[in-house]
Tab-separated table of N, CA and C and ligand atoms in Angstrom:
chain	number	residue	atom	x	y	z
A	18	UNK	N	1.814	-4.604	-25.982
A	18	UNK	CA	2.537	-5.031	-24.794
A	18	UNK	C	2.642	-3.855	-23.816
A	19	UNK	N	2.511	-4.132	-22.556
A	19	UNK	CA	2.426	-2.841	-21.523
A	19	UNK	C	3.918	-2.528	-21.256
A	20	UNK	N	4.258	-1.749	-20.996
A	20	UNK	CA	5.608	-1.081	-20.434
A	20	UNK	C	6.208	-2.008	-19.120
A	21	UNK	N	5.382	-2.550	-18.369
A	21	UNK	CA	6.442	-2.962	-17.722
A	21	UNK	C	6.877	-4.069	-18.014
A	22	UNK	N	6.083	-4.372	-19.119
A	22	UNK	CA	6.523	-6.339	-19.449
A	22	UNK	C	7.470	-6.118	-19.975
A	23	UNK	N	7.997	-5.013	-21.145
A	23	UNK	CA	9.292	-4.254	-21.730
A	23	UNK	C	10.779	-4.254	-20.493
A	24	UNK	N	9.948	-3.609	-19.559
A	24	UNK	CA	11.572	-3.380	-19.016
A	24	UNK	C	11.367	-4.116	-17.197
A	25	UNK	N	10.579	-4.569	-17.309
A	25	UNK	CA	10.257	-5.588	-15.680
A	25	UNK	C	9.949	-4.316	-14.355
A	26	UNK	N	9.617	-3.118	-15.228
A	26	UNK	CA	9.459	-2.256	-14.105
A	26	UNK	C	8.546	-1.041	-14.358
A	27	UNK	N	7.039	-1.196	-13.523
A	27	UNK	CA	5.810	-0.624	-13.771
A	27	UNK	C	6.351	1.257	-14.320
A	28	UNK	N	5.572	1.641	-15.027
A	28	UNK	CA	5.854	2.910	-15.559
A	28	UNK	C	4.231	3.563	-14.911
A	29	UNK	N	4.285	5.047	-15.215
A	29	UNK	CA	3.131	5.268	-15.482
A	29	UNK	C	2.287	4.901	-16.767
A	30	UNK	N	2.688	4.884	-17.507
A	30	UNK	CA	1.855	4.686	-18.631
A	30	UNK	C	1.174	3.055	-18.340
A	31	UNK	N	1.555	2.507	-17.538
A	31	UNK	CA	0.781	1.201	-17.110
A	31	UNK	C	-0.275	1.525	-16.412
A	32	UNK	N	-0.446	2.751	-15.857
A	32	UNK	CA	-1.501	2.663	-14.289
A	32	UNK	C	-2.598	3.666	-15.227
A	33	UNK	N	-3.828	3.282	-14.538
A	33	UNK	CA	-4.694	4.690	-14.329
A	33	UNK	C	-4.344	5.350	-13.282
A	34	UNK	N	-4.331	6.936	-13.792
A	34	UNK	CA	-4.472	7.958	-12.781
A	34	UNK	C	-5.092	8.739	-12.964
A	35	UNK	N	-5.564	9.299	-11.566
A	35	UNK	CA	-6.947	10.703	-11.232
A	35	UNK	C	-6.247	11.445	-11.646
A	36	UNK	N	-7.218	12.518	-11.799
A	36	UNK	CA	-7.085	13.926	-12.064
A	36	UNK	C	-6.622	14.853	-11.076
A	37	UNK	N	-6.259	16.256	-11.282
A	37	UNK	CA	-5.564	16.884	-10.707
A	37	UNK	C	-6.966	17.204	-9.190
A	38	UNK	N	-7.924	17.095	-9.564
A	38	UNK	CA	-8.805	17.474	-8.729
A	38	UNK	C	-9.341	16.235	-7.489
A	39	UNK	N	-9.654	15.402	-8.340
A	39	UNK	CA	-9.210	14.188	-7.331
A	39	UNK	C	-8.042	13.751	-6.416
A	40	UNK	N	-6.922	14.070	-7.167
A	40	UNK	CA	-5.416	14.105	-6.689
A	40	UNK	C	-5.446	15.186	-5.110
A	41	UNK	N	-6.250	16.124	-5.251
A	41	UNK	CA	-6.624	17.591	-4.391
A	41	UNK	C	-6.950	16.952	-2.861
A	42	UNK	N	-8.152	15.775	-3.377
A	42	UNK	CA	-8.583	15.547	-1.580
A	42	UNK	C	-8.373	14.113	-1.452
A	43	UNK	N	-7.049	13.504	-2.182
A	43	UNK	CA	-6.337	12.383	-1.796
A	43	UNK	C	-7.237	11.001	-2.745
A	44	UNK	N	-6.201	10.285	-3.470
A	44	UNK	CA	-6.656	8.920	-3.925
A	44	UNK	C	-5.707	7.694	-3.966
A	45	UNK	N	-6.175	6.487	-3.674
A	45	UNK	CA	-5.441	5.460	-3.908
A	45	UNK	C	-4.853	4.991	-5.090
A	46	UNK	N	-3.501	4.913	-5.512
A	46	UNK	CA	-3.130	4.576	-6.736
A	46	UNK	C	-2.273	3.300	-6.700
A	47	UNK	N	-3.505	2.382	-7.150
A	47	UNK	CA	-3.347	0.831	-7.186
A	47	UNK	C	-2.314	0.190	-8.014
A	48	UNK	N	-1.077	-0.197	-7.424
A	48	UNK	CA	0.043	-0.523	-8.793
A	48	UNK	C	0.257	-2.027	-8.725
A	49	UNK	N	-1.294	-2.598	-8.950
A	49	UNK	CA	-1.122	-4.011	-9.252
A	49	UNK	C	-1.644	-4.447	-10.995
A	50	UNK	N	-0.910	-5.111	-11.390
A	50	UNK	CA	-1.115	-5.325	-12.439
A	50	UNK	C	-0.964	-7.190	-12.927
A	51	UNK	N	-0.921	-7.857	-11.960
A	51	UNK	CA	-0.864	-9.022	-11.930
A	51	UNK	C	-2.246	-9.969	-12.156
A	52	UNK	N	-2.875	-10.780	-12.946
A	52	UNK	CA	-4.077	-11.242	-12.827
A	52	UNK	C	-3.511	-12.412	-11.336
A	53	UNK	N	-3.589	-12.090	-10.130
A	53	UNK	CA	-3.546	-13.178	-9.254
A	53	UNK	C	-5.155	-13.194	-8.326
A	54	UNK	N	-5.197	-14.562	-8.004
A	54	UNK	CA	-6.562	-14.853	-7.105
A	54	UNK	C	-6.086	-13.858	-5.628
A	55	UNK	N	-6.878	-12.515	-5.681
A	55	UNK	CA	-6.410	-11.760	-4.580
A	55	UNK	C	-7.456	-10.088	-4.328
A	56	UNK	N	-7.972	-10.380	-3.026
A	56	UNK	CA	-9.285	-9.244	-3.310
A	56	UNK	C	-9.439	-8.377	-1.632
A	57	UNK	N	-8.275	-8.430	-0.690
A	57	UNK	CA	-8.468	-7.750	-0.147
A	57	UNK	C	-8.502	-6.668	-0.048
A	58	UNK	N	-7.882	-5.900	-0.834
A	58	UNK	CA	-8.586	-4.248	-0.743
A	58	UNK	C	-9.639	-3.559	-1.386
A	59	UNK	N	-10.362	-5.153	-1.925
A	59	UNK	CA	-11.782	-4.246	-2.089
A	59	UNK	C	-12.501	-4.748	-0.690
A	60	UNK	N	-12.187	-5.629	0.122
A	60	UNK	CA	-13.217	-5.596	0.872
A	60	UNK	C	-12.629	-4.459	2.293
A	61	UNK	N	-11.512	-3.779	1.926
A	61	UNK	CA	-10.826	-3.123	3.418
A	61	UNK	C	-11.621	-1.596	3.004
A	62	UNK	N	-12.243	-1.740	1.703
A	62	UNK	CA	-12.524	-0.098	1.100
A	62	UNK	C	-13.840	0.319	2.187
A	63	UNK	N	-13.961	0.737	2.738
A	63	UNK	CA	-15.600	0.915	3.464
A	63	UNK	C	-16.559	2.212	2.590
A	64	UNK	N	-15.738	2.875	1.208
A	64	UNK	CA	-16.287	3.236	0.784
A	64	UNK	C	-16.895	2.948	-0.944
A	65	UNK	N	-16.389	1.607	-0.671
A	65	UNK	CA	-16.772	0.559	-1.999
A	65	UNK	C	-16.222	1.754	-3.347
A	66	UNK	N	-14.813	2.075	-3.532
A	66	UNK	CA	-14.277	2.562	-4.118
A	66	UNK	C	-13.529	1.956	-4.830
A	67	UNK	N	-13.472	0.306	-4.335
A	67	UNK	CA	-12.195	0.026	-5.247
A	67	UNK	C	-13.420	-1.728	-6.095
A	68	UNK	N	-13.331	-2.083	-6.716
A	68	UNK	CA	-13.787	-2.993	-7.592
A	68	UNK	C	-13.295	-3.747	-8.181
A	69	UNK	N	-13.544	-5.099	-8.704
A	69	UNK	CA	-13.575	-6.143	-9.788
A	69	UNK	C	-14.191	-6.944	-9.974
A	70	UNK	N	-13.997	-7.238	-11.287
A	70	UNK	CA	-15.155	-7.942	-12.187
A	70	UNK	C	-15.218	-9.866	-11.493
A	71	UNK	N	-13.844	-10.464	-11.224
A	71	UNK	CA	-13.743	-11.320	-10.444
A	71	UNK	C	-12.471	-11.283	-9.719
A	72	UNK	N	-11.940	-12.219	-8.782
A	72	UNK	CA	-10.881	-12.375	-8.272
A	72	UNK	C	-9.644	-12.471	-8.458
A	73	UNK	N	-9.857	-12.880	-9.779
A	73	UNK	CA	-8.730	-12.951	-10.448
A	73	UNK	C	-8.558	-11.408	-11.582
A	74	UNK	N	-9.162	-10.791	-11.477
A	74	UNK	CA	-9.125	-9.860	-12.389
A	74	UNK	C	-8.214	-8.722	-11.746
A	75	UNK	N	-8.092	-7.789	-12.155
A	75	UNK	CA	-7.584	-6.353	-11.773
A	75	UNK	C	-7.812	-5.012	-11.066
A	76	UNK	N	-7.443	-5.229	-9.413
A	76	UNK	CA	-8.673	-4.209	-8.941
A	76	UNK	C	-8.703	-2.591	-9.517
A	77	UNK	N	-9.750	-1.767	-9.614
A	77	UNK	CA	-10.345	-0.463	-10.032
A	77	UNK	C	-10.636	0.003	-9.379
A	78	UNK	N	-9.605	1.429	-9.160
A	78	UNK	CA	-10.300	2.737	-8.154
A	78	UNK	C	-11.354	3.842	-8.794
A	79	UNK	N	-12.345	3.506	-8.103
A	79	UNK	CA	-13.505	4.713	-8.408
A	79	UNK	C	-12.820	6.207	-7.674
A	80	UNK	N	-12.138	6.551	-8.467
A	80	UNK	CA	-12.016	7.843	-7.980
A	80	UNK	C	-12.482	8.937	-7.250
A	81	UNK	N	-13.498	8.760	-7.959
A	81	UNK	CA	-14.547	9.702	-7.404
A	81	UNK	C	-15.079	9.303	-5.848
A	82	UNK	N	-15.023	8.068	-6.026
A	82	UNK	CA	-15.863	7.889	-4.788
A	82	UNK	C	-14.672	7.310	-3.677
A	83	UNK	N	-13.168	7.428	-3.771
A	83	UNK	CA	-12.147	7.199	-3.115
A	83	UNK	C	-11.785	8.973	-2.225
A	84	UNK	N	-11.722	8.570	-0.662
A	84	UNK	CA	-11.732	9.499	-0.401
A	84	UNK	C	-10.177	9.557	0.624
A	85	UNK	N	-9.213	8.827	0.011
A	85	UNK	CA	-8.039	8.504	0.544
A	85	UNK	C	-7.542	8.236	1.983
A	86	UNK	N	-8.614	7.499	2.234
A	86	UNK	CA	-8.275	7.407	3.682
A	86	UNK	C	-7.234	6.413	4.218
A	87	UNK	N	-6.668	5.464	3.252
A	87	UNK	CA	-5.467	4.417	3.237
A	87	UNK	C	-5.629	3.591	4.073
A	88	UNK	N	-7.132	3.225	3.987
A	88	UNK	CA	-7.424	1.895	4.815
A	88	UNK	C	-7.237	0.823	3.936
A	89	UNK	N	-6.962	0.942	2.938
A	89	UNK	CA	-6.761	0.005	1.677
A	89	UNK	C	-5.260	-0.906	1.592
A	90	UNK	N	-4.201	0.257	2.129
A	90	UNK	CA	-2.872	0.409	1.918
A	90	UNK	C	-2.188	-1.145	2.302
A	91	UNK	N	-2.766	-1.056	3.798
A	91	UNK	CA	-1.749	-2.144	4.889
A	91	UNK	C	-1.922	-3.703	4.849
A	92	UNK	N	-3.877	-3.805	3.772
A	92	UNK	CA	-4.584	-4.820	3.572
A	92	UNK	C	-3.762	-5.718	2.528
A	93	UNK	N	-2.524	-4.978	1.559
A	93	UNK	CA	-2.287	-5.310	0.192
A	93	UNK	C	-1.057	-6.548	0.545
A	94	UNK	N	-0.941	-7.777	0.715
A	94	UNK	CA	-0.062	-8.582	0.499
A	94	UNK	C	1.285	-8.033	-0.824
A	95	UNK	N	0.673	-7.719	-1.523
A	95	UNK	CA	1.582	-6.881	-2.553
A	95	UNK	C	2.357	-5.583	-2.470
A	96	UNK	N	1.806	-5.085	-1.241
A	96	UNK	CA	2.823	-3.855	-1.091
A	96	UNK	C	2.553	-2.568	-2.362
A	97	UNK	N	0.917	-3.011	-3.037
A	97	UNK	CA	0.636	-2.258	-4.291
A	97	UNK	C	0.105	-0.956	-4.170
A	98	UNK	N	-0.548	-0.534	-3.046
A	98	UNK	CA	-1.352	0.642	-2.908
A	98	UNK	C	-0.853	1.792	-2.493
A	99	UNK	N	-1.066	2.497	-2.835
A	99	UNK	CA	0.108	4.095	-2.107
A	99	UNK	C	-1.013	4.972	-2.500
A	100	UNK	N	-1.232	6.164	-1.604
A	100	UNK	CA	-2.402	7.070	-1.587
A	100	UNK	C	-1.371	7.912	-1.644
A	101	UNK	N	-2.147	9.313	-2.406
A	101	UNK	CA	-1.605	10.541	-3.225
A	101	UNK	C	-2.250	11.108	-2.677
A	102	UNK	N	-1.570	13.225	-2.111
A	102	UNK	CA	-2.734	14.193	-2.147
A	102	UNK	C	-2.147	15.067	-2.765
A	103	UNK	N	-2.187	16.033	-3.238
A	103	UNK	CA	-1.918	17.147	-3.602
A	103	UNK	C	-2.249	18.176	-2.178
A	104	UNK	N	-1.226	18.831	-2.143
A	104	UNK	CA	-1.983	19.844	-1.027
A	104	UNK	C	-0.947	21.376	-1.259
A	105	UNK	N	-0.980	22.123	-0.420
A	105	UNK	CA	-0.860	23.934	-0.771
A	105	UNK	C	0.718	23.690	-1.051
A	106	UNK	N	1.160	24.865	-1.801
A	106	UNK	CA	2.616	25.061	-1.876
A	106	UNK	C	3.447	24.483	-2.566
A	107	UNK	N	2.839	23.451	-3.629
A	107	UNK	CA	3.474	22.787	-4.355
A	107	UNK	C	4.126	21.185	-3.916
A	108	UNK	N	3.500	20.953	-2.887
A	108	UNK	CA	3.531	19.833	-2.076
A	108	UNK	C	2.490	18.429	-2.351
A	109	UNK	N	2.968	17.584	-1.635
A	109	UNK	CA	2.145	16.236	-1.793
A	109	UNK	C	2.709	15.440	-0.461
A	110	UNK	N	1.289	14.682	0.215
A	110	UNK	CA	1.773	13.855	0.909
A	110	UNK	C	1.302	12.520	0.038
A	111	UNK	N	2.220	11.340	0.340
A	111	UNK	CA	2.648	10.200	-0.631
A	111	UNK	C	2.690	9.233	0.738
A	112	UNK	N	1.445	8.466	1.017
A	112	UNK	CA	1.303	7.310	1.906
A	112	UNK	C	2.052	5.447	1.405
A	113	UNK	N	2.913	4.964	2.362
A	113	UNK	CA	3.467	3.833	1.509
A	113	UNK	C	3.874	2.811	2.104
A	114	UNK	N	3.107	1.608	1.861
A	114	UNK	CA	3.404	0.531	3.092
A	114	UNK	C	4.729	0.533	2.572
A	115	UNK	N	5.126	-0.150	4.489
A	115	UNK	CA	6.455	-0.081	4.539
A	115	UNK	C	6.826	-1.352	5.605
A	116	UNK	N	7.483	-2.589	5.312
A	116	UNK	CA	7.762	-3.426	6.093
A	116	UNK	C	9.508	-3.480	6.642
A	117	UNK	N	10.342	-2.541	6.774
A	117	UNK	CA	11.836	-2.766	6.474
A	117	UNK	C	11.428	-2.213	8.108
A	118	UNK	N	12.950	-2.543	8.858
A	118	UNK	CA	13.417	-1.992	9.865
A	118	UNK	C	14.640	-1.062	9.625
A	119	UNK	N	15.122	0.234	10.275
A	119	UNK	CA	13.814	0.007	11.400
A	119	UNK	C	12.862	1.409	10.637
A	120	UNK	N	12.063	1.162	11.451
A	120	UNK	CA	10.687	2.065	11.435
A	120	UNK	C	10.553	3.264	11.483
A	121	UNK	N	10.467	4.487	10.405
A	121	UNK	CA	10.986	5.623	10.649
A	121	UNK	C	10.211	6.196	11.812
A	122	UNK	N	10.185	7.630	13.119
A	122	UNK	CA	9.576	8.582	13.137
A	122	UNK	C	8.921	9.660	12.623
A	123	UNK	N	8.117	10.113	13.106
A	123	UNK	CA	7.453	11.688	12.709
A	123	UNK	C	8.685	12.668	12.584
A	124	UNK	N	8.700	13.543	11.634
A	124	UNK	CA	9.705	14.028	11.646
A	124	UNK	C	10.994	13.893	10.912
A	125	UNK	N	11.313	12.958	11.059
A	125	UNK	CA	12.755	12.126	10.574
A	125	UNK	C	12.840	12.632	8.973
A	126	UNK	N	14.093	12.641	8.849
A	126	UNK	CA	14.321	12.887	7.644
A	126	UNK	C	14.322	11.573	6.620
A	127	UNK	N	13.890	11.178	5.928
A	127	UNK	CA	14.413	9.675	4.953
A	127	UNK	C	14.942	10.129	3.221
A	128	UNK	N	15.301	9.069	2.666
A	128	UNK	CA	15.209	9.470	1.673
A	128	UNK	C	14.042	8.666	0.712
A	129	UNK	N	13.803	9.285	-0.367
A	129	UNK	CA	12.584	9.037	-0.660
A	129	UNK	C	13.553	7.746	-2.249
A	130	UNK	N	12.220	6.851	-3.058
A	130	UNK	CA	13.365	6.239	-3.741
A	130	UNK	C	11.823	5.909	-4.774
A	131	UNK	N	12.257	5.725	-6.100
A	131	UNK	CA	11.449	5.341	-7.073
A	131	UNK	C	11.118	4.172	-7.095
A	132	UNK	N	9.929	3.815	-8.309
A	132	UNK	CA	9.953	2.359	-8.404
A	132	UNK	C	11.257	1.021	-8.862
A	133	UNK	N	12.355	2.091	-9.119
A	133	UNK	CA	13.471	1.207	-9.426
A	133	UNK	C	14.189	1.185	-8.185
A	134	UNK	N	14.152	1.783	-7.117
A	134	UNK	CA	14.842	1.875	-5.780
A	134	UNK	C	16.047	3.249	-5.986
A	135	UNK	N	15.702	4.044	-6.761
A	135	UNK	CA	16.766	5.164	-7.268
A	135	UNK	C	16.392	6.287	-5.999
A	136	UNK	N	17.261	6.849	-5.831
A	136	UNK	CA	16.894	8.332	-4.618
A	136	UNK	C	16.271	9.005	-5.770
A	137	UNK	N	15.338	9.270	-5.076
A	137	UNK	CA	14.488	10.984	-5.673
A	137	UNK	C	14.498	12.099	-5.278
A	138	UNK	N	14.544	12.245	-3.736
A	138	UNK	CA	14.719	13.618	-2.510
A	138	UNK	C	14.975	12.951	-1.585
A	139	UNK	N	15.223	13.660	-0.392
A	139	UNK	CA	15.109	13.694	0.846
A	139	UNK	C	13.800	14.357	1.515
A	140	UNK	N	12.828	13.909	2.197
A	140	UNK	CA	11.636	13.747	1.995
A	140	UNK	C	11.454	14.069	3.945
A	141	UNK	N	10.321	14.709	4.376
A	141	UNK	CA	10.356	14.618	5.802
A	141	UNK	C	8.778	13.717	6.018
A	142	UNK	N	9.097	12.557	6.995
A	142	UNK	CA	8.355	11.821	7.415
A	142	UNK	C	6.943	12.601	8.384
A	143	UNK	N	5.947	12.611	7.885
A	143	UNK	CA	4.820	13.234	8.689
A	143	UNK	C	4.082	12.420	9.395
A	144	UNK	N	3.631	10.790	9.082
A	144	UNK	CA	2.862	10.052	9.927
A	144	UNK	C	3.562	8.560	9.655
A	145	UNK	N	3.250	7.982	10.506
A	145	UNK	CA	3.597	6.842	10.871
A	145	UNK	C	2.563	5.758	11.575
A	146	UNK	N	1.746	5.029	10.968
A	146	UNK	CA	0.759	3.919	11.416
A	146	UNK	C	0.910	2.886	11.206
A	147	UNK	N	0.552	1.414	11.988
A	147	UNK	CA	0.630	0.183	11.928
A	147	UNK	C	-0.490	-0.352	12.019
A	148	UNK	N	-1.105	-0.772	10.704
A	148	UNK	CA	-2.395	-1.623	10.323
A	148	UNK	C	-1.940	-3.339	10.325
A	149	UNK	N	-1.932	-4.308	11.344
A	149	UNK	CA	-1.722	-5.551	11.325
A	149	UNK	C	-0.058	-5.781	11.015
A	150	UNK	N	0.200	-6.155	10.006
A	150	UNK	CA	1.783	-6.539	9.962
A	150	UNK	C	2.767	-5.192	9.758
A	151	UNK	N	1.777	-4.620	8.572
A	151	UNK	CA	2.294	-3.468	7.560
A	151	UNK	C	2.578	-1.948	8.404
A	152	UNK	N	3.314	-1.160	7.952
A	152	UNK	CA	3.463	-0.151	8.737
A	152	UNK	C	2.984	0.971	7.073
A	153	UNK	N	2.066	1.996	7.151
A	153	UNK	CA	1.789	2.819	6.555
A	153	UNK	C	2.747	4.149	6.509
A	154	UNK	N	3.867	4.397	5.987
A	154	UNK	CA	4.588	5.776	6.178
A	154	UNK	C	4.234	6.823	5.192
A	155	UNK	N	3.626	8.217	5.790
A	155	UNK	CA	3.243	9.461	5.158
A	155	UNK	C	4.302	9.858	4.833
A	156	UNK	N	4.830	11.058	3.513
A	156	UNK	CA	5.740	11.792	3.650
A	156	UNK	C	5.550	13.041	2.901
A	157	UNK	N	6.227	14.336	2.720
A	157	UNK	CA	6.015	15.144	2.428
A	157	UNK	C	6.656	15.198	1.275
A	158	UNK	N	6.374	15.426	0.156
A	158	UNK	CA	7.244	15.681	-0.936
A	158	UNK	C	6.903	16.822	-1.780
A	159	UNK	N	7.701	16.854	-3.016
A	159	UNK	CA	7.321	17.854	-4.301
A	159	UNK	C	6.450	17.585	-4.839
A	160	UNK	N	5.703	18.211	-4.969
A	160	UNK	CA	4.203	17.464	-5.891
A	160	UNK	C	4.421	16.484	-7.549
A	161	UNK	N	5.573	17.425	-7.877
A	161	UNK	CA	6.244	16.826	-9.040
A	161	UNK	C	6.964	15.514	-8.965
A	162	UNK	N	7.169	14.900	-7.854
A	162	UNK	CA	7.598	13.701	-7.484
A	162	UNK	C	6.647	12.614	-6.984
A	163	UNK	N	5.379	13.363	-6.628
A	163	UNK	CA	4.384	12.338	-5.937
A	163	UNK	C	4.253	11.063	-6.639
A	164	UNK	N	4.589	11.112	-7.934
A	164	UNK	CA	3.758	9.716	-9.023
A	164	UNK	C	5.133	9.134	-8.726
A	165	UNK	N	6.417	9.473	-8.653
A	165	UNK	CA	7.346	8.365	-8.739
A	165	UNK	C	8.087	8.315	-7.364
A	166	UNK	N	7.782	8.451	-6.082
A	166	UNK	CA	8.325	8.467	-4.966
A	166	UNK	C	7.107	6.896	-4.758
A	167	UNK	N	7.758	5.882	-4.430
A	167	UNK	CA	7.263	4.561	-3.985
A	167	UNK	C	7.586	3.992	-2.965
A	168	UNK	N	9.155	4.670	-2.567
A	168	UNK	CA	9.346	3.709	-1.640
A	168	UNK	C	10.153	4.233	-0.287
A	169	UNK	N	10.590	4.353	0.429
A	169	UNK	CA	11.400	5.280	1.876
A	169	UNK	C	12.671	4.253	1.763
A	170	UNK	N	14.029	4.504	1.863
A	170	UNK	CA	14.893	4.286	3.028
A	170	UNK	C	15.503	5.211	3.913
A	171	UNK	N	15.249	4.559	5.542
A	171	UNK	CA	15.495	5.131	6.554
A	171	UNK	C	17.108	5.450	7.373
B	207	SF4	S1	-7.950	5.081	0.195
B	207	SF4	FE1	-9.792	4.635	1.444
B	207	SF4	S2	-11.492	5.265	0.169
B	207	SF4	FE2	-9.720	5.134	-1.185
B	207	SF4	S3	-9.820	3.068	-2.047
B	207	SF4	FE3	-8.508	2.956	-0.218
B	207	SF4	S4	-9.889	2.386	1.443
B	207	SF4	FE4	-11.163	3.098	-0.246
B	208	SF4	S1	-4.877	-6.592	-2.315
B	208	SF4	FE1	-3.112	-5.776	-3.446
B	208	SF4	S2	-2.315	-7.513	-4.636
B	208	SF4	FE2	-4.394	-8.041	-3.952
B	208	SF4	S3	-5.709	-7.426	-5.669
B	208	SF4	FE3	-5.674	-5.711	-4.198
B	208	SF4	S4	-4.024	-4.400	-4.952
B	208	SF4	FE4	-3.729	-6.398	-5.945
């Protein structure tokens, strides 16, 4: 039985994740785990990074060939995709659709919140984009927080 069927709330030990080197020049980390009829972010990938076997199956990030550009992110009806980087200083930026009002700025301080909705830090907002409905929010965090920072309130 997977961990989140245990406690109704995705763990890591449910997901694949890249490596520290992949993690380096940014990857998508897909937190769907649902068999539902649903395949838009393999077709939003333009670098045919993400895969499945059918529609109903479970999409797969090719790591390697994911070059985090979070065109994937805003496509997800599920709100499942969040792109990771590792970058200098012990840092990470942590990309994360975001539909709540209101809408943070560049800059702004938020707080950052886990997959249970728990505070993790206070986090400074670096980008801010709107792909169709979804709003994409960047943020800066501890690198040690990147895997469990999921979600912003503003
Ligand atoms: S982040 Fe970009 S390259 Fe990576 S899976 Fe998503 S769309 Fe493809
Ligand atoms: S678009 Fe989102 S919900 Fe649909 S298969 Fe891809 S990751 Fe899962």
């Amino acid at each position: 039985m997977k961990e989140y069927e245990k406690t109704g709330v995705l763990s890591l030990k449910d997901l694949r994740l890249p490596n520290e080197k992949q993690l380096e020049k940014g990857v998508a980390i897909i937190e769907c785990v649902q068999h539902i009829p649903c395949n838009p972010c393999v077709d939003a990938c333009p670098f045919d990074a993400i895969s499945m076997k059918d529609i109903n199956d479970l999409p797969v990030v090719d790591f390697d060939k994911c070059v985090g550009c979070g065109q994937c992110i805003s496509v997800c009806p599920g709100l499942a995709i969040f792109v990771v980087k590792h970058i200098m200083d012990g840092k990470a930026l942590i990309s994360i659709p975001y539909e709540f009002l209101p809408v943070p700025s560049v800059n702004d301080k938020v707080e950052a919140l886990d997959r249970e909705g728990r505070f993790v830090d206070t986090v400074v907002v670096k980008k801010v984009v709107k792909k169709g409905k979804t709003w994409v929010v960047t943020v800066l965090a501890n690198v040690e927080d990147a895997m469990n920072i999921r979600n912003i309130r503003v």
